CSV table of C-alpha atoms and ligand atoms in Angstrom, one decimal:
chain,number,residue,atom,x,y,z
Z,1,MET,CA,24.1,5.2,6.8
Z,2,VAL,CA,21.8,2.2,6.4
Z,3,LEU,CA,19.5,1.9,9.4
Z,4,LEU,CA,18.3,-1.6,10.1
Z,5,HIS,CA,14.6,-1.9,11.0
Z,6,GLY,CA,12.7,-4.4,13.2
Z,7,THR,CA,14.4,-7.7,13.7
Z,8,SER,CA,17.0,-7.1,10.9
Z,9,ARG,CA,20.6,-7.4,12.2
Z,10,ILE,CA,24.0,-8.6,11.1
Z,11,ASN,CA,24.7,-12.1,12.4
Z,12,ASP,CA,28.0,-13.8,13.4
Z,13,ARG,CA,28.7,-14.8,9.8
Z,14,GLY,CA,28.6,-11.1,8.8
Z,15,HIS,CA,25.4,-11.7,6.9
Z,16,LEU,CA,22.1,-9.7,7.0
Z,17,GLU,CA,19.5,-11.6,9.1
Z,18,ILE,CA,15.8,-10.9,9.0
Z,19,GLY,CA,13.3,-12.5,11.4
Z,20,GLY,CA,16.2,-14.7,12.7
Z,21,CYS,CA,16.8,-16.0,9.1
Z,22,ASP,CA,20.1,-15.6,7.4
Z,23,THR,CA,19.3,-13.8,4.1
Z,24,VAL,CA,22.1,-15.6,2.2
Z,25,GLU,CA,20.4,-18.9,3.2
Z,26,LEU,CA,17.0,-17.5,2.2
Z,27,ALA,CA,18.4,-16.6,-1.2
Z,28,LYS,CA,19.8,-20.1,-1.7
Z,29,ARG,CA,16.7,-21.8,-0.6
Z,30,PHE,CA,14.1,-19.7,-2.4
Z,31,GLY,CA,16.1,-18.1,-5.2
Z,32,THR,CA,16.3,-14.4,-6.1
Z,33,PRO,CA,14.8,-11.9,-6.5
Z,34,LEU,CA,13.0,-12.6,-3.3
Z,35,TYR,CA,10.7,-10.4,-1.2
Z,36,VAL,CA,11.4,-11.1,2.5
Z,37,PHE,CA,9.0,-9.7,5.1
Z,38,ASP,CA,9.9,-9.3,8.8
Z,39,GLU,CA,6.7,-10.7,10.2
Z,40,ALA,CA,7.3,-9.3,13.7
Z,41,LEU,CA,7.7,-5.8,12.3
Z,42,LEU,CA,4.5,-6.1,10.3
Z,43,ARG,CA,2.6,-7.1,13.5
Z,44,GLU,CA,4.4,-4.4,15.6
Z,45,THR,CA,3.3,-1.6,13.3
Z,46,CYS,CA,-0.3,-2.9,13.3
Z,47,ARG,CA,-0.2,-2.8,17.1
Z,48,GLU,CA,1.3,0.7,17.1
Z,49,PHE,CA,-1.9,2.0,15.4
Z,50,HIS,CA,-4.1,0.3,18.0
Z,51,THR,CA,-2.0,1.6,20.9
Z,52,ALA,CA,-2.0,5.2,19.5
Z,53,PHE,CA,-5.8,5.2,19.0
Z,54,ARG,CA,-6.5,3.7,22.4
Z,55,LYS,CA,-4.7,6.5,24.0
Z,56,THR,CA,-7.0,9.1,22.3
Z,57,GLY,CA,-10.1,7.5,23.9
Z,58,LEU,CA,-11.8,7.8,20.5
Z,59,ARG,CA,-13.8,5.1,18.8
Z,60,TYR,CA,-11.7,4.2,15.8
Z,61,GLN,CA,-11.0,1.8,13.0
Z,62,VAL,CA,-7.7,1.0,11.3
Z,63,ALA,CA,-8.1,-0.5,7.9
Z,64,TYR,CA,-5.0,-1.8,6.2
Z,65,ALA,CA,-4.8,-0.4,2.6
Z,66,SER,CA,-4.3,-3.7,0.9
Z,67,LYS,CA,-3.1,-2.1,-2.4
Z,68,ALA,CA,0.3,-1.7,-0.7
Z,69,PHE,CA,0.8,-5.4,-0.5
Z,70,CYS,CA,-1.9,-7.9,-0.8
Z,71,THR,CA,-1.6,-11.7,-0.4
Z,72,GLN,CA,-3.7,-14.2,1.4
Z,73,ALA,CA,-1.1,-14.6,4.2
Z,74,MET,CA,-1.0,-10.8,4.6
Z,75,CYS,CA,-4.8,-10.7,4.9
Z,76,ARG,CA,-4.6,-13.4,7.6
Z,77,LEU,CA,-2.0,-11.4,9.5
Z,78,VAL,CA,-4.0,-8.2,9.3
Z,79,ASP,CA,-7.1,-10.1,10.5
Z,80,GLU,CA,-5.1,-11.6,13.4
Z,81,GLU,CA,-3.9,-8.2,14.4
Z,82,GLY,CA,-7.5,-6.9,14.6
Z,83,LEU,CA,-7.3,-4.5,11.6
Z,84,HIS,CA,-10.0,-3.9,9.0
Z,85,LEU,CA,-9.2,-4.0,5.3
Z,86,ASP,CA,-9.5,-1.6,2.5
Z,87,VAL,CA,-9.7,-3.1,-1.0
Z,88,VAL,CA,-9.9,-1.4,-4.4
Z,89,SER,CA,-10.7,-4.3,-6.7
Z,90,ALA,CA,-12.4,-7.6,-7.1
Z,91,GLY,CA,-8.9,-9.2,-7.0
Z,92,GLU,CA,-8.0,-7.7,-3.7
Z,93,LEU,CA,-11.5,-8.6,-2.3
Z,94,HIS,CA,-11.2,-12.2,-3.6
Z,95,THR,CA,-7.7,-12.5,-2.0
Z,96,ALA,CA,-9.1,-11.4,1.3
Z,97,LEU,CA,-12.3,-13.5,1.2
Z,98,THR,CA,-10.5,-16.7,0.1
Z,99,ALA,CA,-8.1,-16.1,3.0
Z,100,GLY,CA,-11.1,-16.1,5.4
Z,101,PHE,CA,-11.1,-12.3,6.1
Z,102,PRO,CA,-14.4,-11.3,7.6
Z,103,PRO,CA,-16.3,-9.5,4.9
Z,104,GLU,CA,-18.0,-7.1,7.3
Z,105,LYS,CA,-14.5,-5.8,8.1
Z,106,ILE,CA,-13.8,-4.9,4.5
Z,107,HIS,CA,-14.6,-1.7,2.7
Z,108,MET,CA,-14.2,-1.0,-1.0
Z,109,HIS,CA,-12.6,2.0,-2.7
Z,110,GLY,CA,-12.1,3.0,-6.3
Z,111,ASN,CA,-13.0,5.7,-8.8
Z,112,ASN,CA,-14.5,3.3,-11.4
Z,113,LYS,CA,-15.8,0.2,-9.6
Z,114,SER,CA,-17.5,-2.0,-12.1
Z,115,ARG,CA,-21.0,-3.4,-11.9
Z,116,GLU,CA,-19.4,-6.8,-11.5
Z,117,GLU,CA,-17.1,-5.7,-8.7
Z,118,LEU,CA,-19.9,-4.0,-6.8
Z,119,THR,CA,-22.1,-7.0,-7.3
Z,120,TYR,CA,-19.4,-9.4,-6.0
Z,121,ALA,CA,-18.8,-7.1,-3.0
Z,122,LEU,CA,-22.6,-6.8,-2.2
Z,123,GLU,CA,-23.1,-10.6,-2.5
Z,124,ALA,CA,-20.1,-11.1,-0.2
Z,125,GLY,CA,-21.7,-8.7,2.4
Z,126,ILE,CA,-18.7,-6.4,2.8
Z,127,GLY,CA,-18.8,-3.7,5.5
Z,128,GLY,CA,-19.2,-0.9,3.1
Z,129,PHE,CA,-18.2,1.2,0.1
Z,130,VAL,CA,-16.4,4.5,-0.2
Z,131,LEU,CA,-18.5,6.3,-2.9
Z,132,ASP,CA,-16.4,8.2,-5.4
Z,133,ASN,CA,-18.7,9.7,-8.0
Z,134,PHE,CA,-22.3,10.1,-9.2
Z,135,HIS,CA,-21.9,7.3,-11.7
Z,136,GLU,CA,-21.1,4.9,-8.8
Z,137,LEU,CA,-23.8,6.4,-6.6
Z,138,ASN,CA,-26.4,5.6,-9.4
Z,139,LEU,CA,-25.0,2.1,-10.0
Z,140,LEU,CA,-24.9,1.2,-6.3
Z,141,ALA,CA,-28.4,2.6,-5.8
Z,142,GLU,CA,-29.7,0.5,-8.7
Z,143,LEU,CA,-27.9,-2.7,-7.5
Z,144,THR,CA,-28.9,-2.4,-3.9
Z,145,GLU,CA,-32.5,-1.8,-4.8
Z,146,ARG,CA,-32.5,-4.9,-7.0
Z,147,MET,CA,-30.6,-7.1,-4.6
Z,148,GLY,CA,-32.5,-5.9,-1.5
Z,149,ARG,CA,-29.3,-4.8,0.3
Z,150,ARG,CA,-28.5,-1.7,2.4
Z,151,PRO,CA,-24.8,-1.3,2.6
Z,152,SER,CA,-23.0,1.4,4.6
Z,153,VAL,CA,-21.4,4.1,2.5
Z,154,LEU,CA,-18.9,6.8,3.1
Z,155,LEU,CA,-18.7,9.8,0.8
Z,156,ARG,CA,-15.2,10.4,-0.6
Z,157,LEU,CA,-14.5,14.1,-0.5
Z,158,THR,CA,-11.6,16.2,-1.8
Z,159,PRO,CA,-11.0,18.8,0.8
Z,160,GLY,CA,-8.5,20.8,-1.2
Z,161,VAL,CA,-5.4,19.8,0.8
Z,162,GLU,CA,-2.7,17.9,-0.9
Z,163,ALA,CA,0.1,16.6,1.3
Z,164,HIS,CA,3.4,15.0,0.4
Z,165,THR,CA,6.4,14.6,2.6
Z,166,HIS,CA,7.1,17.9,4.4
Z,167,GLU,CA,4.8,20.0,2.2
Z,168,TYR,CA,1.2,20.5,1.8
Z,169,ILE,CA,-0.7,22.6,-0.6
Z,170,GLN,CA,-4.1,24.1,0.1
Z,171,THR,CA,-6.3,24.7,-2.8
Z,172,GLY,CA,-9.9,25.8,-3.0
Z,173,GLN,CA,-10.7,23.1,-5.5
Z,174,GLN,CA,-8.8,19.9,-6.0
Z,175,ASP,CA,-7.9,18.7,-9.5
Z,176,THR,CA,-8.0,15.0,-9.0
Z,177,LYS,CA,-10.0,12.0,-10.4
Z,178,PHE,CA,-11.0,10.9,-6.9
Z,179,GLY,CA,-14.0,11.9,-4.9
Z,180,PHE,CA,-16.6,14.7,-4.7
Z,181,ASP,CA,-15.3,18.2,-4.7
Z,182,LEU,CA,-16.1,20.3,-1.7
Z,183,ALA,CA,-15.7,23.7,-3.2
Z,184,SER,CA,-17.9,23.3,-6.3
Z,185,GLY,CA,-21.0,22.0,-4.5
Z,186,GLN,CA,-20.7,18.5,-5.8
Z,187,ALA,CA,-20.3,17.1,-2.3
Z,188,ASP,CA,-23.5,18.9,-1.2
Z,189,GLU,CA,-25.4,17.4,-4.1
Z,190,ALA,CA,-24.1,13.9,-3.3
Z,191,ALA,CA,-25.0,14.4,0.3
Z,192,HIS,CA,-28.6,15.4,-0.6
Z,193,ARG,CA,-28.9,12.3,-2.8
Z,194,LEU,CA,-27.7,10.1,0.0
Z,195,THR,CA,-29.9,11.5,2.7
Z,196,ALA,CA,-32.9,10.7,0.4
Z,197,ASP,CA,-31.8,7.2,-0.7
Z,198,GLN,CA,-33.5,4.3,1.1
Z,199,ASN,CA,-31.0,1.6,0.0
Z,200,LEU,CA,-27.7,3.3,0.9
Z,201,ASN,CA,-26.9,3.7,4.6
Z,202,TRP,CA,-24.8,6.9,4.6
Z,203,VAL,CA,-22.6,6.7,7.7
Z,204,GLY,CA,-19.7,9.1,7.1
Z,205,ILE,CA,-17.2,10.9,5.0
Z,206,HIS,CA,-13.7,10.1,3.7
Z,207,CYS,CA,-10.6,11.8,2.4
Z,208,HIS,CA,-7.1,10.8,1.5
Z,209,ILE,CA,-4.7,13.7,1.2
Z,210,GLY,CA,-1.5,12.1,-0.1
Z,211,SER,CA,1.3,9.8,0.5
Z,212,GLN,CA,4.7,9.7,2.4
Z,213,ILE,CA,3.5,12.5,4.7
Z,214,PHE,CA,6.0,13.6,7.3
Z,215,GLU,CA,4.1,16.3,9.1
Z,216,THR,CA,0.7,16.7,10.7
Z,217,GLU,CA,-0.5,20.1,9.5
Z,218,GLY,CA,-2.0,18.7,6.2
Z,219,PHE,CA,-4.1,16.2,8.2
Z,220,ALA,CA,-5.1,19.0,10.6
Z,221,ILE,CA,-6.4,21.3,7.9
Z,222,ALA,CA,-8.1,18.5,6.1
Z,223,VAL,CA,-9.8,17.5,9.4
Z,224,ASP,CA,-11.1,21.0,9.8
Z,225,ARG,CA,-12.6,21.2,6.3
Z,226,MET,CA,-14.1,17.7,6.6
Z,227,MET,CA,-15.6,18.4,10.0
Z,228,GLU,CA,-17.3,21.5,8.7
Z,229,PHE,CA,-19.0,19.4,6.0
Z,230,TYR,CA,-19.7,16.7,8.6
Z,231,ALA,CA,-21.4,19.2,11.0
Z,232,LYS,CA,-23.4,20.7,8.1
Z,233,ALA,CA,-24.6,17.3,7.1
Z,234,VAL,CA,-25.6,16.3,10.6
Z,235,ASN,CA,-27.0,19.7,11.9
Z,236,GLN,CA,-28.6,21.1,8.8
Z,237,TRP,CA,-29.5,18.1,6.6
Z,238,GLY,CA,-30.3,15.6,9.4
Z,239,ALA,CA,-27.8,13.0,8.2
Z,240,ASP,CA,-27.1,10.2,10.7
Z,241,LEU,CA,-23.3,10.2,10.4
Z,242,ARG,CA,-20.8,8.7,12.8
Z,243,VAL,CA,-17.5,8.2,10.8
Z,244,LEU,CA,-14.7,10.5,9.7
Z,245,ASN,CA,-12.1,8.5,7.6
Z,246,VAL,CA,-8.9,10.5,6.9
Z,247,GLY,CA,-7.3,7.8,4.7
Z,248,GLY,CA,-3.6,6.8,4.7
Z,249,GLY,CA,-0.4,8.5,3.8
Z,250,PHE,CA,1.7,8.0,6.9
Z,251,GLY,CA,5.4,8.3,5.8
Z,252,ILE,CA,8.3,5.8,6.2
Z,253,ARG,CA,12.0,6.1,6.0
Z,254,TYR,CA,13.4,5.0,2.6
Z,255,VAL,CA,16.7,6.9,2.8
Z,256,GLU,CA,18.6,8.8,5.5
Z,257,GLU,CA,16.9,12.2,4.8
Z,258,ASP,CA,13.4,10.8,5.3
Z,259,ARG,CA,12.1,11.8,8.7
Z,260,PRO,CA,8.7,10.1,9.4
Z,261,LEU,CA,6.9,10.8,12.6
Z,262,PRO,CA,6.0,8.1,15.1
Z,263,VAL,CA,2.5,6.7,14.5
Z,264,ARG,CA,1.3,8.1,17.7
Z,265,VAL,CA,2.2,11.7,16.7
Z,266,TYR,CA,0.0,11.5,13.6
Z,267,ILE,CA,-2.8,9.9,15.4
Z,268,GLU,CA,-2.7,12.3,18.4
Z,269,ALA,CA,-2.7,15.3,16.0
Z,270,ILE,CA,-5.6,14.0,14.0
Z,271,ALA,CA,-7.6,13.0,17.2
Z,272,ASP,CA,-7.0,16.4,18.9
Z,273,ARG,CA,-8.2,18.3,15.8
Z,274,VAL,CA,-11.3,16.1,15.4
Z,275,LYS,CA,-12.2,16.6,19.1
Z,276,ALA,CA,-11.7,20.4,18.9
Z,277,ALA,CA,-13.7,20.7,15.6
Z,278,ALA,CA,-16.6,18.6,17.0
Z,279,HIS,CA,-16.7,20.7,20.1
Z,280,ARG,CA,-16.6,24.0,18.1
Z,281,LEU,CA,-19.2,22.8,15.6
Z,282,GLY,CA,-21.6,21.2,18.1
Z,283,VAL,CA,-21.6,17.6,16.9
Z,284,GLU,CA,-20.7,14.4,18.7
Z,285,VAL,CA,-17.1,13.4,18.2
Z,286,PRO,CA,-17.2,10.9,15.3
Z,287,GLU,CA,-15.4,7.6,15.0
Z,288,VAL,CA,-12.0,8.2,13.4
Z,289,TRP,CA,-10.9,5.8,10.7
Z,290,VAL,CA,-7.5,5.6,9.0
Z,291,GLU,CA,-6.2,3.5,6.1
Z,292,PRO,CA,-2.4,3.0,6.4
Z,293,GLY,CA,-0.8,1.0,3.6
Z,294,ARG,CA,2.9,1.9,3.2
Z,295,ARG,CA,3.5,2.4,6.9
Z,296,ILE,CA,2.6,-1.2,7.7
Z,297,ALA,CA,4.0,-3.0,4.7
Z,298,GLY,CA,6.9,-0.8,3.6
Z,299,PRO,CA,9.6,-1.0,6.3
Z,300,ALA,CA,9.0,-4.7,6.9
Z,301,GLY,CA,9.9,-5.7,3.3
Z,302,THR,CA,13.4,-6.2,2.0
Z,303,THR,CA,14.2,-7.5,-1.6
Z,304,LEU,CA,17.1,-9.8,-2.1
Z,305,TYR,CA,18.8,-9.9,-5.5
Z,306,THR,CA,21.8,-11.7,-6.9
Z,307,VAL,CA,24.6,-9.5,-8.2
Z,308,GLY,CA,25.7,-10.2,-11.8
Z,309,ALA,CA,27.4,-8.1,-14.4
Z,310,ARG,CA,29.6,-5.1,-13.5
Z,311,LYS,CA,30.4,-2.3,-15.8
Z,312,GLU,CA,32.9,0.4,-15.1
Z,313,ILE,CA,33.0,3.6,-17.2
Z,314,PRO,CA,36.2,5.3,-16.1
Z,315,GLY,CA,35.6,8.7,-14.6
Z,316,VAL,CA,31.9,8.4,-15.1
Z,317,ARG,CA,30.2,5.6,-13.2
Z,318,ARG,CA,30.2,2.1,-11.9
Z,319,TYR,CA,27.2,-0.1,-12.6
Z,320,ILE,CA,26.4,-3.4,-11.0
Z,321,SER,CA,23.5,-5.3,-12.4
Z,322,VAL,CA,21.1,-7.5,-10.4
Z,323,ASP,CA,18.7,-10.2,-11.4
Z,324,GLY,CA,15.6,-8.0,-10.9
Z,325,GLY,CA,14.5,-4.4,-11.3
Z,326,MET,CA,11.6,-2.5,-12.6
Z,327,ALA,CA,9.3,-5.6,-12.9
Z,328,ASP,CA,9.6,-6.4,-9.2
Z,329,ASN,CA,10.0,-2.8,-8.1
Z,330,PRO,CA,8.6,-0.2,-10.5
Z,331,ARG,CA,8.8,2.6,-7.9
Z,332,PRO,CA,12.1,4.0,-9.0
Z,333,ILE,CA,11.1,4.2,-12.7
Z,334,ILE,CA,7.6,5.5,-12.0
Z,335,TYR,CA,8.3,7.9,-9.0
Z,336,GLN,CA,12.1,8.2,-9.0
Z,337,ALA,CA,11.9,6.5,-5.6
Z,338,ARG,CA,15.1,6.1,-3.7
Z,339,TYR,CA,16.3,3.2,-1.6
Z,340,GLU,CA,19.2,2.1,0.5
Z,341,ALA,CA,21.0,-1.3,0.1
Z,342,ILE,CA,23.8,-3.4,1.4
Z,343,ILE,CA,25.6,-6.5,0.2
Z,344,ALA,CA,23.9,-9.0,2.5
Z,345,ASN,CA,26.8,-11.5,2.5
Z,346,ARG,CA,29.4,-8.8,3.2
Z,347,ALA,CA,27.3,-6.8,5.7
Z,348,ARG,CA,30.3,-6.1,8.0
Z,349,GLU,CA,32.7,-5.2,5.3
Z,350,PRO,CA,33.4,-1.5,4.9
Z,351,VAL,CA,31.9,0.6,2.2
Z,352,GLN,CA,34.4,0.6,-0.7
Z,353,GLU,CA,32.6,1.9,-3.7
Z,354,LEU,CA,29.8,4.0,-5.0
Z,355,ALA,CA,27.8,1.9,-7.4
Z,356,ALA,CA,24.6,2.4,-9.5
Z,357,VAL,CA,22.4,-0.7,-9.1
Z,358,ALA,CA,20.9,-1.5,-12.5
Z,359,GLY,CA,17.9,-3.7,-13.1
Z,360,ARG,CA,18.0,-6.5,-15.7
Z,361,TYR,CA,15.2,-5.2,-17.9
Z,362,CYS,CA,15.5,-3.8,-21.3
Z,363,GLU,CA,15.0,-0.2,-20.4
Z,364,THR,CA,17.7,2.4,-19.9
Z,365,GLY,CA,15.7,3.8,-17.0
Z,366,ASP,CA,15.6,0.5,-15.2
Z,367,MET,CA,17.8,1.6,-12.4
Z,368,LEU,CA,17.0,0.5,-8.8
Z,369,ILE,CA,19.4,2.9,-7.0
Z,370,TRP,CA,21.7,5.5,-8.4
Z,371,ASP,CA,25.2,5.8,-6.9
Z,372,THR,CA,24.9,4.1,-3.5
Z,373,PRO,CA,27.8,3.3,-1.1
Z,374,LEU,CA,28.4,-0.4,-1.0
Z,375,ALA,CA,31.0,-3.0,0.0
Z,376,ARG,CA,33.0,-4.2,-3.0
Z,377,SER,CA,30.8,-7.0,-4.5
Z,378,ALA,CA,31.4,-9.9,-6.8
Z,379,PRO,CA,29.0,-11.8,-9.1
Z,380,GLY,CA,26.9,-14.2,-7.0
Z,381,ASP,CA,26.8,-11.8,-4.0
Z,382,ILE,CA,23.4,-11.0,-2.5
Z,383,LEU,CA,22.2,-7.4,-2.6
Z,384,ALA,CA,19.5,-6.5,-0.1
Z,385,VAL,CA,17.3,-3.4,-0.8
Z,386,PHE,CA,15.4,-2.1,2.2
Z,387,GLY,CA,12.0,-0.7,2.7
Z,388,THR,CA,10.5,-2.5,-0.3
Z,389,GLY,CA,7.4,-4.0,1.3
Z,390,ALA,CA,4.9,-1.5,-0.1
Z,391,TYR,CA,3.9,-0.9,-3.7
Z,392,THR,CA,6.5,-3.4,-5.1
Z,393,TYR,CA,5.0,-6.9,-5.2
Z,394,SER,CA,1.6,-5.3,-5.6
Z,395,MET,CA,2.8,-3.3,-8.6
Z,396,ALA,CA,5.0,-6.1,-10.1
Z,397,SER,CA,4.7,-7.1,-13.7
Z,398,ASN,CA,6.0,-9.8,-16.0
Z,399,TYR,CA,7.8,-7.3,-18.2
Z,400,ASN,CA,10.3,-9.0,-20.5
Z,401,ARG,CA,8.3,-12.1,-19.7
Z,402,THR,CA,10.1,-12.7,-16.4
Z,403,PRO,CA,8.3,-14.7,-13.7
Z,404,ARG,CA,7.3,-12.7,-10.6
Z,405,PRO,CA,9.5,-13.5,-7.5
Z,406,ALA,CA,8.5,-15.4,-4.4
Z,407,VAL,CA,7.5,-13.8,-1.1
Z,408,VAL,CA,8.5,-15.2,2.3
Z,409,PHE,CA,7.5,-14.2,5.8
Z,410,ALA,CA,10.5,-14.6,8.2
Z,411,ARG,CA,9.9,-14.9,11.9
Z,412,GLU,CA,11.9,-16.3,14.8
Z,413,GLY,CA,14.3,-18.2,12.6
Z,414,ARG,CA,11.6,-19.7,10.4
Z,415,ALA,CA,10.8,-18.6,6.8
Z,416,ASP,CA,7.5,-19.5,5.3
Z,417,LEU,CA,6.7,-19.2,1.6
Z,418,VAL,CA,3.6,-17.0,1.2
Z,419,VAL,CA,3.7,-16.6,-2.6
Z,420,ARG,CA,5.6,-19.1,-4.7
Z,421,ARG,CA,7.9,-18.0,-7.5
Z,422,GLU,CA,6.2,-18.0,-10.9
Z,423,THR,CA,7.5,-20.5,-13.4
Z,424,LEU,CA,8.0,-20.1,-17.1
Z,425,ASP,CA,4.8,-22.1,-17.6
Z,426,ASP,CA,2.9,-19.6,-15.5
Z,427,LEU,CA,3.9,-17.0,-18.0
Z,428,ILE,CA,2.0,-18.8,-20.8
Z,429,ARG,CA,-0.8,-20.0,-18.6
Z,430,CYS,CA,-3.3,-17.5,-20.2
Z,431,ASP,CA,-1.9,-17.6,-23.7
Z,432,GLU,CA,-4.0,-18.9,-26.6
Z,433,ILE,CA,-2.9,-19.7,-30.1
Z,434,PRO,CA,-5.8,-19.4,-32.5
Z,435,ALA,CA,-6.4,-22.7,-34.3
Z,436,ARG,CA,-5.5,-21.2,-37.6
Z,437,MET,CA,-2.1,-20.3,-36.3
Z,438,LYS,CA,-1.2,-23.5,-34.6
Z,439,LYS,CA,1.8,-25.4,-35.9
Z,440,LYS,CA,0.7,-28.7,-37.3
Z,441,GLU,CA,3.4,-30.8,-35.9
Z,442,GLY,CA,6.2,-30.5,-33.4
Z,443,TYR,CA,5.4,-27.0,-32.0
Z,444,PRO,CA,4.0,-25.7,-29.8
Z,445,VAL,CA,4.9,-28.4,-27.2
Z,446,SER,CA,2.0,-28.7,-24.8
R,1,PLP,C1,-8.0,6.0,-0.4
R,1,PLP,C2,-6.6,5.6,0.0
R,1,PLP,N1,-6.5,5.1,1.3
R,1,PLP,C3,-5.3,4.7,1.7
R,1,PLP,C4,-4.2,4.7,0.9
R,1,PLP,C5,-2.9,4.2,1.4
R,1,PLP,O1,-1.9,5.1,1.4
R,1,PLP,P1,-0.5,4.9,2.1
R,1,PLP,O2,0.0,3.6,1.6
R,1,PLP,O3,0.3,6.0,1.7
R,1,PLP,O4,-0.7,4.8,3.6
R,1,PLP,C6,-4.3,5.1,-0.4
R,1,PLP,C7,-3.1,5.1,-1.3
R,1,PLP,O5,-3.1,5.5,-2.4
R,1,PLP,C8,-5.5,5.6,-0.9
R,1,PLP,O6,-5.7,6.0,-2.1
């Protein structure tokens, strides 16, 4: 059964409503596909993290992982809610800075940050960097020396714990492109380099153990391993550390079987383990930082599509096609991600059919949802797919040369456009035709 989140409800007209806005009206006004965000729910989730941390008594930082969904309005909201920001590119950084996000509350991630990105971030005076590898360490040391800066840095470590949904795997060594490996001694070497470096202010360590995590044990084991390293750095190598960042990964409900934990349960478990480890290892309890992305943006987002073609293959399957798909939501084709949906203008009608929701793109694999129970729909109806706030708009493409959809924030009956729909002209904005190929007359029309 579809579970409505946040302010979503079925109104008197039998239509899905989000943030007090009738989604059928939103589709008419802004067109489809359309990403609709429940602004109150975005804010509520940000506040849940604050509340959970305040209860632990720890010093903390919650940085929204902007890779999940990054627009200028979202950066404003995150700032208004008192969160910090994690960016992974000059583009995300530029979005935040041009939205007036305080640079000192931004930290930068990435396993291959370019010289230009690091320079931009240093010039902007961001709060710090999460160092990922020796190449970056050298580059940052060189740039800070030349620019006379001393940014804070965290060392990204791979603690050998990989968590996903209900499972976690413990390995001695982790086979990933990210971070310094704990088991092989790479992390120790990086630590020695940092303690000796005059231009890099080494303040802590970081790990990110996975995504869509529904249990706390993976975090707990990672905390233990990280804290052992932390204590060694402080007690044996004299490092002046104060931060343990355990990344993101807090799960959300996409489909009925998903059982995410309340935010406070994850945070309490992490905090308890950090306190216990600090006590056992004889170090001061560090500040605990987290970087939720999906948990904040995901449940608050719903994508509206217009239903078009229908194809019935007797005894096999019923397909209904919508006007979007893998270009506005690549998660099903990349990760076989699953979603729930309803016909927004028939939200009170009983489920009458199982239908496979097909995207409009020229790929057989462009299926948004396989065989989902829906009310009987007709062309022109509006399909609402839930839980699409994270890693959809931010992963969207112009595949098949389709313009990217608009994004609106809905709140208390008011819908504000936060990203306008791309036009056909936007699609050719960066195109160039070499002079030798230009048509002499008539075309192209400029
Ligand atoms: C370093 C880091 N932090 C935070 C996140 C956010 O993860 P999630 O959206 O699952 O919370 C990611 C996601 O890939 C990440 O790589």
